[in-house]
Amino acid sequence: MYTGTLSFDLLLGDVHSLKQKRSVVRPIVAELQRKYAVSAAEVGEQDLYRRARIGLAAVSGDHGHLSGLLDDCERLVAGRPEVELLSVRRRIHGDHDE
């Protein structure tokens, strides 16, 4: 069994309030969940309206499948024109990890 996580640090475009921020972040989280069946949520920077941190997690029995899934999720977020992807942190853990 393998578990993988991604953490996206995002800079939001023309956003001037927390309400506008939610209207940008929520559709990204929902699309990740719907399209790739991963667990995703806004996990940081909730009090800053131009920054967001989205985290996601997935489980798979195959390392290659999990790696490809995380690649697809990263491409989806990076391709969104309303956000600038500042950094991505990726971790994959397997049964052999302590």
Coordinates of N, CA, C and O in Angstrom, one line a residue:
M1 N 0.8 -1.2 0.0 CA 0.0 0.0 0.0 C 0.9 1.2 0.0 O 1.9 1.3 0.7
Y2 N 0.5 2.2 -0.8 CA 1.2 3.5 -0.9 C 0.2 4.6 -0.6 O -0.9 4.6 -1.0
T3 N 0.7 5.6 0.2 CA -0.1 6.8 0.4 C 0.7 8.0 -0.1 O 2.0 8.0 0.0
G4 N 0.1 8.9 -0.8 CA 0.7 10.1 -1.4 C 0.0 11.3 -1.0 O -1.2 11.4 -0.8
T5 N 0.8 12.4 -0.8 CA 0.3 13.7 -0.4 C 0.9 14.8 -1.3 O 2.1 14.6 -1.7
L6 N 0.1 15.8 -1.6 CA 0.6 17.0 -2.2 C 0.2 18.2 -1.4 O -0.9 18.2 -0.9
S7 N 1.0 19.2 -1.3 CA 0.7 20.4 -0.7 C 1.0 21.5 -1.7 O 2.2 21.7 -2.1
F8 N 0.0 22.3 -2.1 CA 0.2 23.4 -3.0 C 0.2 24.7 -2.3 O -0.7 25.0 -1.6
D9 N 1.2 25.6 -2.6 CA 1.2 26.9 -2.1 C 0.9 27.8 -3.3 O 1.6 27.8 -4.3
L10 N -0.2 28.5 -3.1 CA -0.8 29.3 -4.3 C -0.8 30.8 -4.0 O -1.1 31.2 -2.9
L11 N -0.6 31.6 -5.0 CA -0.8 33.0 -5.0 C -2.0 33.3 -5.9 O -2.0 32.9 -7.1
L12 N -3.0 33.9 -5.3 CA -4.2 34.1 -6.0 C -4.2 35.4 -6.8 O -3.5 36.4 -6.4
G13 N -4.8 35.5 -7.9 CA -4.8 36.7 -8.8 C -5.5 37.8 -8.2 O -5.2 38.3 -7.2
D14 N -6.5 38.3 -8.9 CA -7.3 39.5 -8.6 C -8.3 39.2 -7.5 O -9.5 39.2 -7.8
V15 N -7.8 39.1 -6.3 CA -8.7 38.7 -5.2 C -8.4 39.8 -4.1 O -7.3 40.1 -3.7
H16 N -9.6 40.3 -3.6 CA -9.5 41.4 -2.6 C -10.2 41.2 -1.3 O -10.4 42.1 -0.5
S17 N -10.7 40.0 -1.1 CA -11.4 39.6 0.1 C -11.4 38.1 0.3 O -11.1 37.4 -0.6
L18 N -11.7 37.7 1.5 CA -11.7 36.3 1.8 C -12.9 35.6 1.1 O -12.8 34.4 0.7
K19 N -14.0 36.3 0.8 CA -15.1 35.8 0.1 C -14.7 35.5 -1.4 O -15.0 34.5 -1.9
Q20 N -14.0 36.4 -2.0 CA -13.4 36.2 -3.3 C -12.5 35.0 -3.3 O -12.4 34.2 -4.3
K21 N -11.7 34.9 -2.3 CA -10.7 33.8 -2.2 C -11.4 32.5 -2.2 O -11.1 31.6 -2.9
R22 N -12.5 32.4 -1.4 CA -13.3 31.1 -1.4 C -13.8 30.8 -2.7 O -13.9 29.6 -3.1
S23 N -14.2 31.8 -3.5 CA -14.8 31.5 -4.8 C -13.8 31.0 -5.8 O -14.1 30.5 -6.9
V24 N -12.5 31.2 -5.5 CA -11.4 30.7 -6.3 C -10.9 29.3 -5.8 O -10.8 28.4 -6.6
V25 N -10.8 29.2 -4.5 CA -10.2 28.0 -4.0 C -11.2 26.8 -4.0 O -10.8 25.7 -4.3
R26 N -12.5 27.0 -3.6 CA -13.4 25.9 -3.6 C -13.6 25.2 -4.9 O -13.7 23.9 -4.8
P27 N -13.7 25.8 -6.0 CA -13.8 25.1 -7.3 C -12.6 24.2 -7.6 O -12.7 23.1 -8.1
I28 N -11.4 24.6 -7.2 CA -10.2 23.8 -7.4 C -10.3 22.6 -6.5 O -10.0 21.5 -7.0
V29 N -10.6 22.8 -5.3 CA -10.7 21.6 -4.4 C -11.8 20.6 -4.8 O -11.6 19.4 -4.9
A30 N -12.9 21.2 -5.3 CA -14.0 20.3 -5.7 C -13.6 19.6 -7.0 O -14.0 18.4 -7.1
E31 N -12.9 20.2 -7.9 CA -12.5 19.5 -9.1 C -11.5 18.4 -8.9 O -11.6 17.3 -9.5
L32 N -10.6 18.7 -8.0 CA -9.6 17.6 -7.6 C -10.4 16.4 -7.0 O -10.1 15.3 -7.3
Q33 N -11.3 16.7 -6.1 CA -12.1 15.6 -5.5 C -12.9 14.8 -6.5 O -12.9 13.6 -6.5
R34 N -13.6 15.6 -7.4 CA -14.5 14.9 -8.4 C -13.7 14.2 -9.5 O -14.0 13.0 -9.8
K35 N -12.7 14.8 -10.0 CA -12.0 14.2 -11.2 C -11.1 13.1 -10.8 O -10.9 12.2 -11.5
Y36 N -10.4 13.2 -9.6 CA -9.4 12.2 -9.3 C -9.7 11.4 -8.0 O -8.9 10.6 -7.6
A37 N -10.8 11.6 -7.4 CA -11.3 10.9 -6.2 C -10.2 10.9 -5.1 O -9.9 9.9 -4.5
V38 N -9.6 12.1 -4.9 CA -8.7 12.3 -3.8 C -9.3 13.0 -2.6 O -10.4 13.7 -2.8
S39 N -8.7 13.0 -1.5 CA -9.2 13.8 -0.4 C -8.4 15.2 -0.5 O -7.2 15.2 -0.6
A40 N -9.1 16.3 -0.6 CA -8.5 17.6 -0.8 C -9.2 18.6 0.1 O -10.4 18.5 0.3
A41 N -8.4 19.6 0.6 CA -9.0 20.7 1.4 C -8.0 21.8 1.4 O -6.8 21.7 1.2
E42 N -8.6 23.0 1.7 CA -7.7 24.2 2.0 C -7.2 23.9 3.4 O -7.9 23.8 4.4
V43 N -5.9 23.9 3.5 CA -5.2 23.5 4.8 C -4.4 24.6 5.4 O -3.8 24.3 6.5
G44 N -4.3 25.7 4.8 CA -3.4 26.8 5.4 C -3.7 28.1 4.8 O -4.4 28.2 3.8
E45 N -3.1 29.1 5.4 CA -3.2 30.5 4.9 C -4.7 31.0 4.8 O -5.0 31.8 4.0
Q46 N -5.6 30.5 5.7 CA -7.0 30.9 5.6 C -7.3 32.3 5.9 O -8.2 32.9 5.5
D47 N -6.4 33.0 6.6 CA -6.6 34.4 7.0 C -6.0 35.4 6.0 O -6.2 36.6 6.1
L48 N -5.3 34.9 5.0 CA -4.7 35.7 4.0 C -5.5 35.6 2.7 O -5.7 34.5 2.2
Y49 N -5.9 36.7 2.1 CA -6.8 36.6 1.0 C -6.1 36.4 -0.3 O -6.8 35.9 -1.3
R50 N -4.9 36.6 -0.5 CA -4.2 36.4 -1.7 C -3.3 35.1 -1.7 O -2.7 34.8 -2.7
R51 N -3.3 34.4 -0.6 CA -2.5 33.2 -0.5 C -3.4 32.0 -0.1 O -4.4 32.2 0.6
A52 N -3.1 30.8 -0.6 CA -3.8 29.7 -0.2 C -2.9 28.5 -0.2 O -1.9 28.4 -0.9
R53 N -3.2 27.5 0.7 CA -2.5 26.2 0.7 C -3.6 25.2 0.6 O -4.5 25.1 1.4
I54 N -3.4 24.3 -0.4 CA -4.3 23.2 -0.6 C -3.5 21.9 -0.4 O -2.4 21.8 -0.9
G55 N -4.1 21.0 0.3 CA -3.5 19.7 0.6 C -4.4 18.6 0.0 O -5.6 18.8 0.0
L56 N -3.8 17.6 -0.5 CA -4.5 16.4 -0.9 C -3.8 15.1 -0.6 O -2.6 15.1 -0.4
A57 N -4.6 14.1 -0.4 CA -4.0 12.7 -0.1 C -4.7 11.7 -0.9 O -5.9 11.8 -1.3
A58 N -4.0 10.6 -1.3 CA -4.5 9.5 -2.0 C -3.8 8.2 -1.6 O -2.7 8.3 -1.1
V59 N -4.5 7.1 -1.8 CA -4.0 5.8 -1.4 C -4.1 4.9 -2.6 O -5.1 5.0 -3.4
S60 N -3.1 4.1 -2.9 CA -3.1 3.1 -4.0 C -2.3 1.9 -3.7 O -1.4 2.0 -2.8
G61 N -2.6 0.8 -4.3 CA -1.8 -0.4 -4.2 C -0.6 -0.4 -5.1 O 0.3 -1.3 -4.9
D62 N -0.5 0.6 -6.0 CA 0.6 0.6 -7.0 C 1.3 1.9 -7.0 O 0.7 3.0 -7.1
H63 N 2.6 1.9 -6.8 CA 3.4 3.1 -6.7 C 3.3 3.9 -8.0 O 3.2 5.2 -8.0
G64 N 3.4 3.3 -9.1 CA 3.3 4.0 -10.4 C 2.0 4.7 -10.7 O 2.0 5.8 -11.1
H65 N 0.9 4.0 -10.3 CA -0.4 4.6 -10.4 C -0.5 5.8 -9.5 O -1.0 6.9 -10.0
L66 N 0.0 5.7 -8.3 CA -0.1 6.8 -7.4 C 0.7 8.0 -7.9 O 0.3 9.2 -7.8
S67 N 1.9 7.8 -8.4 CA 2.8 8.8 -8.9 C 2.1 9.5 -10.0 O 2.1 10.8 -10.1
G68 N 1.5 8.8 -10.9 CA 0.8 9.4 -12.1 C -0.4 10.2 -11.7 O -0.7 11.3 -12.2
L69 N -1.1 9.7 -10.6 CA -2.3 10.4 -10.1 C -1.8 11.8 -9.5 O -2.5 12.8 -9.8
L70 N -0.8 11.8 -8.8 CA -0.3 13.0 -8.2 C 0.2 14.0 -9.3 O 0.0 15.2 -9.2
D71 N 0.8 13.4 -10.3 CA 1.3 14.3 -11.5 C 0.0 14.9 -12.1 O 0.1 16.1 -12.4
D72 N -1.0 14.2 -12.3 CA -2.2 14.7 -12.9 C -2.8 15.8 -12.0 O -3.3 16.9 -12.6
C73 N -2.9 15.6 -10.7 CA -3.4 16.6 -9.8 C -2.6 17.9 -9.9 O -3.1 19.0 -9.9
E74 N -1.2 17.7 -9.9 CA -0.4 18.9 -10.0 C -0.6 19.7 -11.3 O -0.6 20.9 -11.3
R75 N -0.7 18.9 -12.4 CA -1.0 19.6 -13.7 C -2.3 20.4 -13.7 O -2.4 21.5 -14.2
L76 N -3.3 19.8 -13.0 CA -4.6 20.5 -13.0 C -4.5 21.8 -12.3 O -4.9 22.9 -12.7
V77 N -3.8 21.8 -11.1 CA -3.7 23.0 -10.3 C -2.8 24.0 -11.0 O -3.1 25.2 -11.1
A78 N -1.7 23.6 -11.6 CA -0.7 24.5 -12.3 C -1.4 25.1 -13.5 O -1.0 26.2 -13.9
G79 N -2.4 24.4 -14.1 CA -3.0 24.9 -15.3 C -4.1 25.9 -15.1 O -4.7 26.5 -16.0
R80 N -4.4 26.2 -13.8 CA -5.5 27.1 -13.5 C -5.0 28.5 -13.7 O -4.1 28.9 -13.1
P81 N -5.7 29.3 -14.6 CA -5.2 30.7 -14.9 C -5.4 31.7 -13.7 O -4.7 32.7 -13.7
E82 N -6.3 31.4 -12.8 CA -6.6 32.3 -11.8 C -5.6 32.2 -10.6 O -5.7 33.0 -9.6
V83 N -4.7 31.2 -10.6 CA -3.7 31.1 -9.5 C -2.3 30.9 -10.1 O -2.1 30.5 -11.2
E84 N -1.4 31.3 -9.3 CA 0.0 31.1 -9.6 C 0.6 30.0 -8.6 O 0.5 30.2 -7.4
L85 N 1.1 28.9 -9.1 CA 1.6 27.9 -8.3 C 3.0 28.2 -7.8 O 3.9 28.3 -8.6
L86 N 3.2 28.6 -6.5 CA 4.4 29.0 -6.0 C 5.3 27.8 -5.7 O 6.5 27.8 -5.9
S87 N 4.7 26.8 -5.1 CA 5.5 25.6 -4.7 C 4.6 24.4 -4.5 O 3.4 24.5 -4.3
V88 N 5.2 23.2 -4.7 CA 4.5 21.9 -4.5 C 5.4 21.1 -3.6 O 6.5 20.9 -3.9
R89 N 4.8 20.5 -2.6 CA 5.5 19.5 -1.8 C 4.8 18.1 -2.0 O 3.6 18.0 -1.8
R90 N 5.6 17.2 -2.3 CA 5.1 15.8 -2.6 C 5.8 14.8 -1.7 O 7.0 14.9 -1.5
R91 N 4.9 13.9 -1.2 CA 5.5 12.8 -0.4 C 4.7 11.5 -0.7 O 3.5 11.5 -0.9
I92 N 5.5 10.4 -0.9 CA 4.9 9.1 -1.1 C 5.5 8.2 0.0 O 6.7 8.1 0.2
H93 N 4.6 7.5 0.7 CA 5.0 6.6 1.7 C 4.5 5.2 1.4 O 3.4 5.0 0.9
G94 N 5.4 4.2 1.6 CA 5.0 2.8 1.3 C 5.1 2.0 2.6 O 5.5 2.4 3.7
D95 N 4.7 0.7 2.5 CA 4.7 -0.2 3.6 C 6.1 -0.4 4.2 O 6.2 -0.6 5.4
H96 N 7.1 -0.2 3.4 CA 8.5 -0.4 3.8 C 9.0 0.8 4.7 O 10.0 0.7 5.3
D97 N 8.3 1.9 4.6 CA 8.7 3.1 5.4 C 8.5 2.9 6.9 O 7.6 2.2 7.3
E98 N 9.3 3.4 7.7 CA 9.2 3.3 9.1 C 8.7 4.7 9.7 O 9.1 5.7 9.3

